[in-house]
Amino acid sequence: MDLFTAQVVRKEASLDELMAGSIASIKQLFDHGHPVLVAFSSGKDSSALMMLTFMAGIQAKQEGRNPRIAVCHSNTGVENPLIAELARCEMRKIEAYAARQGLDVQVHVAQPELLDSWGPRICGGRALPSYPGLNADCSVAWKCEPSRKLRLAIFEELGDEKEVVVCTGTRRSESARRGARMLKRGDSSVTPVRNKDGELVLSPIADWDTDAVFELLGLCGAGIIESYTDAQEVLTAYRDAGPTSCAVVNDSIMEGDKKGKNCGARFGCALCTVVQNDSSMDNLLSSDPDYAFMRGLGRLRNYLMAIQHDMGRRLWVGRTIRKSHIAIRPDVFSPEEMRRIYRYAVTLDVEEAEAAQAQGIEPRFRLIPPDAAVCVDLLWSRDGHFDGFAAIADYLDIWHGGRRFPVPEAVEVLSADRPQPHFLEVGEDWAEACGDHWAGIREPFVAAMLEDCLPVKAYGKKDAVSSWGDLVSEDGFFIDPESLAMFFYFEAEDIVERYRSRQTDTRGIAYRWYLQYGLVKLSARQVLNHDKALRRTAYKRLRGISGPFVDVTQLLEASAAWDQVSEPVQEAFLSDSRLSQLRESKEDERVKQLQSSLF
């Protein structure tokens, strides 16, 4: 049964007709009692959508209804500072206008989990930047997944009577590819459709062209149409940066997609490496000296692009055991490179803080906030890259000690064929490989000294891990804000000096300290994963391949080449596509042999 009355919007319509059709599409949601969730980026399309939603809401209220509107914005933490500030200002305007109109409007901001944020992800060694031609899984961790979780929370809060409908600013005319994808998905400007996650989604401006969007913004700017904003800052941003926008969230909502796709955006993250050239940043820096504060971000982004093919800056020790082996091949950045990038980022933060203080304004960006610094330090210690609170030492040296690490002009390394992997036999699992019962997450000193008064809990069912009972937070990975403040005020400086000489020990000193102090909490699943990681680090230390100074040449000599291991080992480390190619090749060879034997 159709819930909504179909309405036809002509493709070549005047702005008045387009507006009337879009407002009617949104208003019918309110007429049927559906709350509306607006996916808002502060770009031109979502701004136009927000204006139309307000118009529909005001009409519904005048007719005696109580329209409920939620606004969902996604902040990756490394947005272009101009756009991040624009979004904050526009959301404040939304709240103020809603209050003046007496409308029930809630504004929500989705942010990535701390472990997934830029600092821990890139500097902590969890992943590489998303480079051109690769899956842009950063879009999942930083935008799509946080937005999806926030939408679910909003659905639960607002969808008590009627289902929440998500409205996006996706338009067919943005590109031929976008139009084809919208057609395939069945996107509609009139009737909500269900995405793969089962969410109802409406695209009210699907049939608008770019000129119509800018015309609406211009009329609001001229005061001819009243709305929550005059759109001047939005128009200025597009004038200075170029007509580009980030469409990751809109597509991910429509497709219910949890897989990473190249977002194609040039007007989003300041450190975006998905595109070869960041034209919006280049345009901003050349258009107005007021944007000069972002030059450091541009240099760091270009540095990351320049080193993408430099295998000498990679970690070569694999992290996953398959068929009793680990792969010896380029993976994430090497410990030395992680620390370089971390130092560059913290230096940019300090320089921005100093510049902002001189101007009497708030800092316009922060790449490594205090909780991210602790998270990076925790990961370095857990994974055997550095220890002895090395990341905190750098953090304090740069923020308070006057040290600076300016981003260099890196020479681009050209793309080359990736070397075939070698393999190192380690055993069935890391517990067997390291051969040390106490190498995992359970601290032997704590177990010996506090056995009778500290509760011990078993985590997991199969191969359960025993440790003290207060490691886990119901909210998952968590850094307690009060403990964080106390750490930096009272502990950090002293503990850095105490352990400065042990930054290459790789014994998990800092990691264990953070957990015992109560500064860091884990999820129950992370207890198991971190236990394995600590045992892996113990094995690496035993083999002399932990820390920042691993000799890759010696590592390759000590491992078996591709043709020296069995086929099951080879196949275990191939991607699904490569494995299919290998099996097809073998099948073709078998068929050829059978055919030749007939003659």
CSV table of N, CA and C in Angstrom, one decimal, residues 13 106 132 293 318 321 403 422 513 523:
chain,number,residue,atom,x,y,z
A,13,ALA,N,11.7,22.8,-14.9
A,13,ALA,CA,10.7,23.6,-14.2
A,13,ALA,C,11.4,24.9,-13.7
A,106,GLN,N,16.2,19.1,16.3
A,106,GLN,CA,17.3,18.7,17.1
A,106,GLN,C,18.5,18.6,16.2
A,132,PRO,N,44.7,7.1,-3.9
A,132,PRO,CA,43.9,6.9,-5.1
A,132,PRO,C,44.0,5.5,-5.6
A,293,PHE,N,46.6,30.1,7.0
A,293,PHE,CA,46.8,29.3,8.2
A,293,PHE,C,46.6,27.8,7.8
A,318,GLY,N,54.2,-8.8,9.2
A,318,GLY,CA,52.8,-9.0,9.2
A,318,GLY,C,52.2,-9.1,10.6
A,321,ILE,N,48.4,-14.3,11.5
A,321,ILE,CA,48.9,-15.7,11.3
A,321,ILE,C,48.0,-16.4,10.4
A,403,ARG,N,60.2,22.5,21.0
A,403,ARG,CA,60.7,21.7,19.8
A,403,ARG,C,59.6,21.9,18.6
A,422,HIS,N,57.4,-12.4,1.3
A,422,HIS,CA,58.1,-13.5,1.9
A,422,HIS,C,57.2,-14.0,3.1
A,513,TRP,N,50.7,0.5,31.9
A,513,TRP,CA,50.5,1.6,32.8
A,513,TRP,C,49.1,2.3,32.6
A,523,SER,N,36.8,-2.7,25.4
A,523,SER,CA,35.6,-3.6,25.3
A,523,SER,C,36.1,-5.0,25.6
